[in-house]
Short mmCIF file of C-alpha atoms in Angstrom, two decimals:
data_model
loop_
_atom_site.label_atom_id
_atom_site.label_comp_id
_atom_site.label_asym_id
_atom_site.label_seq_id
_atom_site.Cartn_x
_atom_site.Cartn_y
_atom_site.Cartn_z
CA UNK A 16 104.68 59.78 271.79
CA UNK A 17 107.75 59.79 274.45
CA UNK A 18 108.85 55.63 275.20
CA UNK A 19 108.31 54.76 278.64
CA UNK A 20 110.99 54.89 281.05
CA UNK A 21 111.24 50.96 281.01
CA UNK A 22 111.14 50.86 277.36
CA UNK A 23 114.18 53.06 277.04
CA UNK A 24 115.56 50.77 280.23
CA UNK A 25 115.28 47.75 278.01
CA UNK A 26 116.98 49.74 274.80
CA UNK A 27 119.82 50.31 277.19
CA UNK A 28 120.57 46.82 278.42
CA UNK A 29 120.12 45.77 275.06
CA UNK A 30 122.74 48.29 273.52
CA UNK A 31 125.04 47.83 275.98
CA UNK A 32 125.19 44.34 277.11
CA UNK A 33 123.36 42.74 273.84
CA UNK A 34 120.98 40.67 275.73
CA UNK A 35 123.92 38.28 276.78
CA UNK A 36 124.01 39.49 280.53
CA UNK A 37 121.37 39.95 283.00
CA UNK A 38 119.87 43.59 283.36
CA UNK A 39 117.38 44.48 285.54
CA UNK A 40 114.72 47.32 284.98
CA UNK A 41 111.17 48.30 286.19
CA UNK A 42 107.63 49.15 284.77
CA UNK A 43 105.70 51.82 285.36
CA UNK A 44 103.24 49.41 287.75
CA UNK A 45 106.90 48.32 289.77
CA UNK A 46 107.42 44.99 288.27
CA UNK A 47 111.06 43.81 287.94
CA UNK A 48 112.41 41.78 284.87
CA UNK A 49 115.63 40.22 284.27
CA UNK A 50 117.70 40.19 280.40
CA UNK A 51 118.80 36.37 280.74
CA UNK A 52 117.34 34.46 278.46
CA UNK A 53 120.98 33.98 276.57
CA UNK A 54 122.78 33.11 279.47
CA UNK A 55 119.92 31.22 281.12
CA UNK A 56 120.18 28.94 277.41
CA UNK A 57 123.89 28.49 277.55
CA UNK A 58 123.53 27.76 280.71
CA UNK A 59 121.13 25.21 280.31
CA UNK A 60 123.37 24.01 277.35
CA UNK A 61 126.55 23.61 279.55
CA UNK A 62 124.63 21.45 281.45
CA UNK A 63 123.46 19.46 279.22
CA UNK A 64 126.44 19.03 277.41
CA UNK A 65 128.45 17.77 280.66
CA UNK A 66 125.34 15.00 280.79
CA UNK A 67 126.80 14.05 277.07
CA UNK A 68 130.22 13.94 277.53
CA UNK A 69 129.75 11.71 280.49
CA UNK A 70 128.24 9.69 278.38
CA UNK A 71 124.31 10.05 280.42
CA UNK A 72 122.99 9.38 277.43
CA UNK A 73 118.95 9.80 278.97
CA UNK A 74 119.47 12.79 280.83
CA UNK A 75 121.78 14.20 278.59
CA UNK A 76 118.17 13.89 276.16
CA UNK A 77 115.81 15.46 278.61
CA UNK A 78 118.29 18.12 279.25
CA UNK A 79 118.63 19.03 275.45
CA UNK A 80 114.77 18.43 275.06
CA UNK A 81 113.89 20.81 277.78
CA UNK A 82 116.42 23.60 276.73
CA UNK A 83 114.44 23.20 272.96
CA UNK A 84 111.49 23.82 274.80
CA UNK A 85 112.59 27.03 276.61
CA UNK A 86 115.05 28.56 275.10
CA UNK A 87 113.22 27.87 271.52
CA UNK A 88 114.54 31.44 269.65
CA UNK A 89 117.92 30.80 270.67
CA UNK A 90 120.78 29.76 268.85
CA UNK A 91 121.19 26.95 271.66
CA UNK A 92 117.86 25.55 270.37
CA UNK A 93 119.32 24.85 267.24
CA UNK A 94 122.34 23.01 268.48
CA UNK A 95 120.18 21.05 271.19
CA UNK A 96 118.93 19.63 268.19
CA UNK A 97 122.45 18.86 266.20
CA UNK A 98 123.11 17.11 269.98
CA UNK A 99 120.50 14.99 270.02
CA UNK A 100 121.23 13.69 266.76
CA UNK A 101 125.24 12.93 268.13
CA UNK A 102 123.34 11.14 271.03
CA UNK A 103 121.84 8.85 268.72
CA UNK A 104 125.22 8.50 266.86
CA UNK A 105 126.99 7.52 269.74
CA UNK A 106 124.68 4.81 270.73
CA UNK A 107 124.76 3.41 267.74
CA UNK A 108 121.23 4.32 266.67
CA UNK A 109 121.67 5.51 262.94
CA UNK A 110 118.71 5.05 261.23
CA UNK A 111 117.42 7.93 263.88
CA UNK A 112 120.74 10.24 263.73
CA UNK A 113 120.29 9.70 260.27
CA UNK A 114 116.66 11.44 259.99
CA UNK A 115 117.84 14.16 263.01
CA UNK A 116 120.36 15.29 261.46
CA UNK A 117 118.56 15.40 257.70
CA UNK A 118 116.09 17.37 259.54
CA UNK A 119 118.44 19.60 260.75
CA UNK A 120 119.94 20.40 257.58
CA UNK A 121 116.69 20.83 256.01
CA UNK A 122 115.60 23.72 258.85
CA UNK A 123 118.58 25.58 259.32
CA UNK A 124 120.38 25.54 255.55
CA UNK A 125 122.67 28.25 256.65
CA UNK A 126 123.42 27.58 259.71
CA UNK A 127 127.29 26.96 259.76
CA UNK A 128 127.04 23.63 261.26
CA UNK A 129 125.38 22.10 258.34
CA UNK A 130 128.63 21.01 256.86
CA UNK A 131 129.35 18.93 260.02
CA UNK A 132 125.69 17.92 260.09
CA UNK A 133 126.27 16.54 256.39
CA UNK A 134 129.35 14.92 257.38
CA UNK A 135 127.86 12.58 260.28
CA UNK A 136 124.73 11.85 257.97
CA UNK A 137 127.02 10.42 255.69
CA UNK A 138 129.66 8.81 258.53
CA UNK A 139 125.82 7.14 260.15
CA UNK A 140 124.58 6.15 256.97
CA UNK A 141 128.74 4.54 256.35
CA UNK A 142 128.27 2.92 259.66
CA UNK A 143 124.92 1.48 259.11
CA UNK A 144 125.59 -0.44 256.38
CA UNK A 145 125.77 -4.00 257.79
CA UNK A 146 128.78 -6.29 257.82
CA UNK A 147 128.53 -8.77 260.03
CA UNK A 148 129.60 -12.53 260.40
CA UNK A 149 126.30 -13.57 261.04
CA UNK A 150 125.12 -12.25 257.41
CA UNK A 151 125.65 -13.03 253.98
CA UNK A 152 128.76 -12.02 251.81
CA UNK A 153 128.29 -8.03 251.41
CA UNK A 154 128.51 -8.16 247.65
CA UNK A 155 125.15 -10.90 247.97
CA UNK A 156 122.94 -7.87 250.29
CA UNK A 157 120.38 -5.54 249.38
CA UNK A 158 122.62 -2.29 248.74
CA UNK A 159 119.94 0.48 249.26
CA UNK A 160 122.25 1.88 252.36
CA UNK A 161 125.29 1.70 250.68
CA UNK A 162 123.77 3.51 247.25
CA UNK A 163 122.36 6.08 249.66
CA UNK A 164 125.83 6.15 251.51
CA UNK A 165 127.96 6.34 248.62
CA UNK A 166 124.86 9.68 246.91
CA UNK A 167 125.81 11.51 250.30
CA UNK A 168 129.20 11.11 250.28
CA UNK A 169 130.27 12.21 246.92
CA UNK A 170 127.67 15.16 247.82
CA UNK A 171 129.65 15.96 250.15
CA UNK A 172 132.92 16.05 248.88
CA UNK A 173 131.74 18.02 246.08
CA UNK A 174 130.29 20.77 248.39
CA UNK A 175 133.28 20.63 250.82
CA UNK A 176 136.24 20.32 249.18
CA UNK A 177 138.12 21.84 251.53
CA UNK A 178 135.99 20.04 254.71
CA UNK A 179 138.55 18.88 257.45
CA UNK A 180 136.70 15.70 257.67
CA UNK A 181 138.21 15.40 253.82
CA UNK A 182 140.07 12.85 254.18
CA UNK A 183 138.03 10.41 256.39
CA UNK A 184 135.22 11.12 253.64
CA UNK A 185 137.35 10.29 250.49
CA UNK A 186 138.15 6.77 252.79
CA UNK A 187 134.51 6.29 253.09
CA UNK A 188 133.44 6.70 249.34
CA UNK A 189 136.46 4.42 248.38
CA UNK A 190 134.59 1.69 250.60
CA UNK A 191 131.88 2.30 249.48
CA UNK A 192 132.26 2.13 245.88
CA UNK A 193 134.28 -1.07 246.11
CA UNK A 194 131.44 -2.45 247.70
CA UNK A 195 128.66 -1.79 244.54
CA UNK A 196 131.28 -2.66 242.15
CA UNK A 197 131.98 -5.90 243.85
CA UNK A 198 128.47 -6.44 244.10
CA UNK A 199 127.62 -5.56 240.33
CA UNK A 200 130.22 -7.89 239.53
CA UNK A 201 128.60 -10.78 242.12
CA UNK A 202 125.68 -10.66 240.04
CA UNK A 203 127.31 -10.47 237.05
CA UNK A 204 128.90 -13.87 237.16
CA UNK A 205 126.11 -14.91 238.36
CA UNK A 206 123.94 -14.80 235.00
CA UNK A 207 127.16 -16.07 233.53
CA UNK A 208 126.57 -18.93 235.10
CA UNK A 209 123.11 -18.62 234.13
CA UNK A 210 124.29 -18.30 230.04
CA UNK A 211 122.39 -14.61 231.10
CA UNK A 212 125.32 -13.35 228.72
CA UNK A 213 123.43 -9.98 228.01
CA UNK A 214 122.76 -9.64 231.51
CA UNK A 215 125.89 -10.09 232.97
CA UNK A 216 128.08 -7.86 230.36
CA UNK A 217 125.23 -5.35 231.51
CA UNK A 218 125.94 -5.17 234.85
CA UNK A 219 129.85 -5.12 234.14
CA UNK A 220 129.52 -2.33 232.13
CA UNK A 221 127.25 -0.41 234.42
CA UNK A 222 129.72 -1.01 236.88
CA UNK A 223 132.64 0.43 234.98
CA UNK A 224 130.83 3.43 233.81
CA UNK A 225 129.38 4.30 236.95
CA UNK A 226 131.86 3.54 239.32
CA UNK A 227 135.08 4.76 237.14
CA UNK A 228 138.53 4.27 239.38
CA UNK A 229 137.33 2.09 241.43
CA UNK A 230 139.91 -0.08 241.55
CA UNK A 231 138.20 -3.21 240.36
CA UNK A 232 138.41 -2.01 236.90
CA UNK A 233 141.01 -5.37 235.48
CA UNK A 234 138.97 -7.57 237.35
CA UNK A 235 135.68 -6.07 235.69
CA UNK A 236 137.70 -6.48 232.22
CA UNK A 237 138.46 -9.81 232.93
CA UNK A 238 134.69 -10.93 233.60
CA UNK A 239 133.90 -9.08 230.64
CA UNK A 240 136.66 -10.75 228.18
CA UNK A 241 135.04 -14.20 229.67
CA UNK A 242 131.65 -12.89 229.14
CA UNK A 243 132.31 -12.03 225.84
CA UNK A 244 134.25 -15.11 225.15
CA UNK A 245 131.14 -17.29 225.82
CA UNK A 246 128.78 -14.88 223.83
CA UNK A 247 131.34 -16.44 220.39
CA UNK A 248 133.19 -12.92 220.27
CA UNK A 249 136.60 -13.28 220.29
CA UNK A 250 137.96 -10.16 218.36
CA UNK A 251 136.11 -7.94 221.24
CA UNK A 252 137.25 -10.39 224.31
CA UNK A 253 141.05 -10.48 222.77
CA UNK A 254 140.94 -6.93 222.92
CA UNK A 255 139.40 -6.76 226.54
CA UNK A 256 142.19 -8.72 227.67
CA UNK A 257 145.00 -7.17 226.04
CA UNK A 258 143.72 -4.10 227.28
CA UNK A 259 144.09 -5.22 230.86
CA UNK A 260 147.83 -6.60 230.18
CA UNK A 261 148.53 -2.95 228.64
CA UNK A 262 146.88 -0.76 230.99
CA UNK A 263 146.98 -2.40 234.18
CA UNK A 264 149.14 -5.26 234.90
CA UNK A 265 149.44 -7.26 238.30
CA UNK A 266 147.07 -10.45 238.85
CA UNK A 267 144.60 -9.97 236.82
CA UNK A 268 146.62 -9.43 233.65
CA UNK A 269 148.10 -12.84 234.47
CA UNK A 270 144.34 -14.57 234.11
CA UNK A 271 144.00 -12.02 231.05
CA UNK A 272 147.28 -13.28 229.24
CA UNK A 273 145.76 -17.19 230.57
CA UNK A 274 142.54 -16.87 228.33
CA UNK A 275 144.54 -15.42 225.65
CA UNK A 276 147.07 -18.37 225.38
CA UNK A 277 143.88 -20.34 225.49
CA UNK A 278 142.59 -18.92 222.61
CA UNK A 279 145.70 -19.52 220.54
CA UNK A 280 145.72 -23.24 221.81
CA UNK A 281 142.17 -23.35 220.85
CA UNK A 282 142.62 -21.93 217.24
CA UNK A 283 145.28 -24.46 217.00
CA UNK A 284 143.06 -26.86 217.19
CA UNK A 285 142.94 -27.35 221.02
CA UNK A 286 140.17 -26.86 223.52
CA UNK A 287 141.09 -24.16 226.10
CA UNK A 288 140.18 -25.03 229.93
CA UNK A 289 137.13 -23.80 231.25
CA UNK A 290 137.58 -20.87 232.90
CA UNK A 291 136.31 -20.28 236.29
CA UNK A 292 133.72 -17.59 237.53
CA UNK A 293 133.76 -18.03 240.87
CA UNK A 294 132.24 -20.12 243.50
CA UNK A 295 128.64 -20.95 242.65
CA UNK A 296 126.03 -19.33 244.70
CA UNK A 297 122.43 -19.11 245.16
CA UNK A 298 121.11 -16.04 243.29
CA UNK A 299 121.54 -12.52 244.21
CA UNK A 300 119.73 -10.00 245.61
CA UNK A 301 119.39 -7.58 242.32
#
Protein backbone atom coordinates (compact mmCIF):
# COMPACT_ATOMS: atom_id res chain seq x y z
CA UNK A 1 0.00 0.00 0.00
CA UNK A 2 1.44 3.47 -1.54
CA UNK A 3 1.47 6.43 1.68
CA UNK A 4 -0.73 9.16 0.92
CA UNK A 5 0.51 12.21 -0.57
CA UNK A 6 0.19 14.06 2.89
CA UNK A 7 1.78 11.29 4.66
CA UNK A 8 4.91 11.50 2.56
CA UNK A 9 4.30 15.60 2.97
CA UNK A 10 4.66 15.14 6.69
CA UNK A 11 7.92 12.63 6.24
CA UNK A 12 9.37 15.53 4.35
CA UNK A 13 8.96 18.39 6.79
CA UNK A 14 9.98 16.10 9.30
CA UNK A 15 13.35 15.05 7.53
CA UNK A 16 14.14 18.21 6.56
CA UNK A 17 13.25 20.70 9.11
CA UNK A 18 12.95 18.07 12.21
CA UNK A 19 9.70 19.30 13.41
CA UNK A 20 11.44 22.57 14.74
CA UNK A 21 9.95 24.91 11.94
CA UNK A 22 6.56 25.31 10.67
CA UNK A 23 5.60 23.24 7.44
CA UNK A 24 2.53 23.30 5.91
CA UNK A 25 0.86 20.34 3.92
CA UNK A 26 -2.66 19.13 2.87
CA UNK A 27 -4.97 15.99 3.12
CA UNK A 28 -6.55 14.32 0.69
CA UNK A 29 -10.15 16.04 1.97
CA UNK A 30 -8.05 19.80 1.63
CA UNK A 31 -7.37 20.41 5.21
CA UNK A 32 -4.21 22.42 6.03
CA UNK A 33 -1.89 21.64 9.10
CA UNK A 34 0.99 23.42 10.43
CA UNK A 35 4.59 21.50 12.02
CA UNK A 36 4.85 23.99 15.13
CA UNK A 37 4.36 22.42 18.01
CA UNK A 38 8.36 22.94 18.93
CA UNK A 39 8.46 26.38 18.18
CA UNK A 40 4.92 27.11 19.38
CA UNK A 41 6.56 25.45 23.08
CA UNK A 42 9.66 27.52 23.03
CA UNK A 43 7.78 30.07 22.26
CA UNK A 44 5.50 29.76 24.94
CA UNK A 45 8.67 29.13 27.13
CA UNK A 46 10.37 32.48 26.15
CA UNK A 47 7.49 33.98 27.38
CA UNK A 48 7.23 32.63 30.28
CA UNK A 49 10.62 32.87 31.19
CA UNK A 50 10.68 36.85 30.60
CA UNK A 51 7.51 36.71 33.31
CA UNK A 52 10.38 35.01 35.70
CA UNK A 53 13.14 37.04 35.24
CA UNK A 54 11.04 40.05 35.90
CA UNK A 55 10.41 38.65 38.81
CA UNK A 56 6.08 38.15 37.95
CA UNK A 57 6.22 35.57 40.04
CA UNK A 58 2.04 34.62 39.37
CA UNK A 59 2.05 34.94 35.83
CA UNK A 60 5.31 33.71 35.38
CA UNK A 61 3.24 30.29 37.13
CA UNK A 62 0.27 30.32 34.86
CA UNK A 63 2.51 30.79 31.97
CA UNK A 64 4.70 27.67 32.87
CA UNK A 65 1.42 25.81 33.98
CA UNK A 66 -0.26 26.38 30.71
CA UNK A 67 2.82 25.54 28.47
CA UNK A 68 2.79 21.92 30.77
CA UNK A 69 -0.55 21.64 29.67
CA UNK A 70 0.02 22.09 25.89
CA UNK A 71 3.09 21.42 24.99
CA UNK A 72 3.05 18.16 27.43
CA UNK A 73 5.59 15.77 25.00
CA UNK A 74 7.97 18.44 24.75
CA UNK A 75 11.18 18.89 26.22
CA UNK A 76 9.82 22.47 27.37
CA UNK A 77 7.32 20.54 29.53
CA UNK A 78 9.95 19.17 31.43
CA UNK A 79 11.75 22.37 32.19
CA UNK A 80 8.32 24.28 32.89
CA UNK A 81 8.43 22.05 35.65
CA UNK A 82 12.32 22.57 36.89
CA UNK A 83 10.89 26.52 36.62
CA UNK A 84 8.29 26.26 38.74
CA UNK A 85 10.26 24.72 41.31
CA UNK A 86 13.02 28.01 40.95
CA UNK A 87 9.76 30.10 41.39
CA UNK A 88 9.19 28.66 44.63
CA UNK A 89 12.97 29.03 45.45
CA UNK A 90 13.04 32.48 44.81
CA UNK A 91 10.17 33.35 46.98
CA UNK A 92 11.43 31.75 49.59
CA UNK A 93 8.98 28.85 49.62
CA UNK A 94 11.26 25.71 50.25
CA UNK A 95 9.41 23.21 51.74
CA UNK A 96 7.45 23.31 48.11
CA UNK A 97 10.75 23.75 45.80
CA UNK A 98 11.89 21.15 47.91
CA UNK A 99 9.09 18.43 46.87
CA UNK A 100 9.11 20.06 42.96
CA UNK A 101 12.19 19.58 42.42
CA UNK A 102 12.39 15.83 44.23
CA UNK A 103 9.65 15.16 41.90
CA UNK A 104 11.46 16.19 39.14
CA UNK A 105 14.36 14.15 39.74
CA UNK A 106 12.31 11.22 40.41
CA UNK A 107 10.44 11.56 36.67
CA UNK A 108 13.09 12.50 34.50
CA UNK A 109 16.42 10.52 36.09
CA UNK A 110 18.29 11.23 32.96
CA UNK A 111 17.43 14.21 32.07
CA UNK A 112 20.70 16.36 32.20
CA UNK A 113 19.31 18.87 34.48
CA UNK A 114 19.00 16.55 37.34
CA UNK A 115 22.37 17.47 38.65
CA UNK A 116 21.24 21.14 38.96
CA UNK A 117 17.86 19.90 40.20
CA UNK A 118 19.89 17.99 43.05
CA UNK A 119 21.90 20.94 43.72
CA UNK A 120 18.91 23.47 44.60
CA UNK A 121 17.15 20.56 46.62
CA UNK A 122 20.00 20.56 48.70
CA UNK A 123 20.77 24.69 48.55
CA UNK A 124 16.42 24.84 49.66
CA UNK A 125 16.67 22.29 52.13
CA UNK A 126 20.37 24.51 53.41
CA UNK A 127 18.19 27.53 53.37
CA UNK A 128 15.31 26.16 55.23
CA UNK A 129 16.90 25.27 58.11
CA UNK A 130 15.89 28.02 60.58
CA UNK A 131 18.18 30.50 62.29
CA UNK A 132 16.59 33.17 63.49
CA UNK A 133 16.82 35.64 66.53
CA UNK A 134 13.49 35.02 67.49
CA UNK A 135 14.33 31.13 68.11
CA UNK A 136 16.28 29.13 70.32
CA UNK A 137 20.14 28.51 70.11
CA UNK A 138 20.49 26.20 66.82
CA UNK A 139 22.41 23.51 68.63
CA UNK A 140 18.94 23.39 71.25
CA UNK A 141 16.36 22.73 67.74
CA UNK A 142 14.88 19.78 66.35
CA UNK A 143 17.59 18.91 63.55
CA UNK A 144 15.40 16.79 61.14
CA UNK A 145 16.18 19.60 58.25
CA UNK A 146 19.59 19.86 58.86
CA UNK A 147 20.11 15.73 59.00
CA UNK A 148 18.12 15.73 55.76
CA UNK A 149 20.30 18.75 54.51
CA UNK A 150 23.54 17.49 55.45
CA UNK A 151 22.10 13.22 53.60
CA UNK A 152 21.61 15.42 50.34
CA UNK A 153 24.53 17.19 50.35
CA UNK A 154 27.18 14.67 50.82
CA UNK A 155 24.90 12.80 48.06
CA UNK A 156 25.67 15.14 46.08
CA UNK A 157 29.12 15.70 46.26
CA UNK A 158 29.68 12.13 45.92
CA UNK A 159 27.72 11.96 42.58
CA UNK A 160 29.19 15.28 41.29
CA UNK A 161 32.49 15.59 42.02
CA UNK A 162 33.26 17.58 39.40
CA UNK A 163 29.66 19.78 39.74
CA UNK A 164 30.46 23.59 39.26
CA UNK A 165 28.30 24.30 42.15
CA UNK A 166 31.36 22.24 44.03
CA UNK A 167 32.46 24.54 45.93
CA UNK A 168 29.30 26.34 47.27
CA UNK A 169 28.22 22.60 48.19
CA UNK A 170 31.43 21.60 50.15
CA UNK A 171 30.56 25.30 52.12
CA UNK A 172 27.17 24.01 52.78
CA UNK A 173 28.05 20.48 54.25
CA UNK A 174 30.81 22.22 56.39
CA UNK A 175 27.75 24.22 57.97
CA UNK A 176 25.99 21.82 58.23
CA UNK A 177 27.97 19.35 59.99
CA UNK A 178 29.18 21.92 62.51
CA UNK A 179 25.75 22.39 63.28
CA UNK A 180 24.89 18.38 64.43
CA UNK A 181 28.17 18.20 66.03
CA UNK A 182 27.53 21.28 68.04
CA UNK A 183 24.27 20.04 68.76
CA UNK A 184 25.41 16.38 69.79
CA UNK A 185 27.72 18.06 71.95
CA UNK A 186 24.69 20.54 73.48
CA UNK A 187 23.13 17.53 74.62
CA UNK A 188 25.97 15.95 75.67
CA UNK A 189 26.82 18.31 78.45
CA UNK A 190 23.67 18.37 79.10
CA UNK A 191 23.36 14.75 80.76
CA UNK A 192 26.68 15.73 82.24
CA UNK A 193 25.03 17.92 84.10
CA UNK A 194 22.50 15.40 84.63
CA UNK A 195 25.48 12.73 86.10
CA UNK A 196 23.85 10.97 82.55
CA UNK A 197 27.69 10.00 82.23
CA UNK A 198 26.85 7.05 79.77
CA UNK A 199 24.69 9.23 77.94
CA UNK A 200 26.68 12.02 77.35
CA UNK A 201 30.13 10.09 76.35
CA UNK A 202 27.45 8.48 73.90
CA UNK A 203 26.54 11.27 72.14
CA UNK A 204 30.30 12.57 72.01
CA UNK A 205 31.34 9.64 70.52
CA UNK A 206 28.57 9.43 67.99
CA UNK A 207 29.50 12.73 67.15
CA UNK A 208 33.13 12.04 66.46
CA UNK A 209 32.52 8.95 64.53
CA UNK A 210 29.92 10.25 62.47
CA UNK A 211 30.87 13.56 61.80
CA UNK A 212 34.88 12.90 61.40
CA UNK A 213 36.78 16.46 60.45
CA UNK A 214 34.47 18.41 61.56
CA UNK A 215 36.36 20.70 63.15
CA UNK A 216 34.97 20.39 66.63
CA UNK A 217 36.94 17.33 67.15
CA UNK A 218 39.39 19.00 70.50
CA UNK A 219 36.43 20.43 71.79
CA UNK A 220 34.54 16.94 71.55
CA UNK A 221 37.86 15.46 73.31
CA UNK A 222 37.72 17.85 75.84
CA UNK A 223 33.95 17.06 76.91
CA UNK A 224 34.90 13.61 76.71
CA UNK A 225 38.23 13.82 79.04
CA UNK A 226 35.63 15.72 81.56
CA UNK A 227 33.09 13.12 81.00
CA UNK A 228 35.33 10.55 81.68
CA UNK A 229 36.90 12.33 84.52
CA UNK A 230 33.57 12.34 86.45
CA UNK A 231 32.77 8.62 85.48
CA UNK A 232 36.40 7.94 88.18
CA UNK A 233 38.56 7.15 84.93
CA UNK A 234 41.48 8.95 84.90
CA UNK A 235 44.01 6.74 82.89
CA UNK A 236 41.37 7.04 79.80
CA UNK A 237 40.59 11.00 80.44
CA UNK A 238 44.61 11.69 80.83
CA UNK A 239 44.95 10.16 77.64
CA UNK A 240 41.95 12.09 75.99
CA UNK A 241 43.58 15.16 76.92
CA UNK A 242 47.02 14.56 76.02
CA UNK A 243 45.76 13.52 72.87
CA UNK A 244 44.25 16.90 72.18
CA UNK A 245 47.64 18.78 73.32
CA UNK A 246 49.48 16.32 70.74
CA UNK A 247 47.26 16.33 67.90
CA UNK A 248 45.63 19.53 67.87
CA UNK A 249 46.77 22.38 69.84
CA UNK A 250 45.18 25.99 70.01
CA UNK A 251 42.40 26.72 72.82
CA UNK A 252 41.25 23.79 73.58
CA UNK A 253 44.57 22.11 74.35
CA UNK A 254 45.00 24.96 76.83
CA UNK A 255 41.63 23.67 78.91
CA UNK A 256 43.12 20.05 78.10
CA UNK A 257 46.66 20.80 79.71
CA UNK A 258 44.15 22.84 82.70
CA UNK A 259 42.42 19.47 83.78
CA UNK A 260 45.62 17.75 83.52
CA UNK A 261 47.53 20.07 86.00
CA UNK A 262 44.42 19.51 88.01
CA UNK A 263 44.84 16.08 88.20
CA UNK A 264 48.43 16.26 89.37
CA UNK A 265 47.33 18.90 92.07
CA UNK A 266 44.66 16.54 92.97
CA UNK A 267 46.94 13.38 93.33
CA UNK A 268 49.01 15.61 95.40
CA UNK A 269 46.64 15.76 97.66
CA UNK A 270 44.69 18.82 96.34
CA UNK A 271 41.17 19.18 95.04
CA UNK A 272 41.16 20.36 91.38
CA UNK A 273 38.46 23.21 90.49
CA UNK A 274 35.35 22.21 89.10
CA UNK A 275 35.39 22.37 85.71
CA UNK A 276 32.79 24.06 83.76
CA UNK A 277 30.33 22.56 81.08
CA UNK A 278 28.76 25.30 79.93
CA UNK A 279 25.90 27.51 80.72
CA UNK A 280 23.03 25.52 82.21
CA UNK A 281 20.03 25.11 80.10
CA UNK A 282 16.71 23.64 80.06
CA UNK A 283 16.85 20.22 78.34
CA UNK A 284 17.31 19.55 74.77
CA UNK A 285 15.43 18.62 72.08
CA UNK A 286 17.01 14.88 71.49
Amino acid sequence: MRPSAAVLALAGCLAALGGLVGCDFEFNDGRTATLTYTEDAHAAYNEAMAAFDAKDWEDARALFTELKRRFAYSRYARLADLRIADLDFEQGKYPEAISEYRAFIQEHRTDPNVEYAKYRMAKALYLDIDDTVFLPPAEERDQATTIEAHKEIRTFLRQFPRSRYREDAAYMLEVVTGRLVRHELYVARYYLKEDAFDAALARIDYALRTFPGSGLDPEALVLKGETLLKMKKPAEARAVFESVIRDWGGPFAVAARRFLDEMGAAGKGRAPAKAASGPARSGPRL
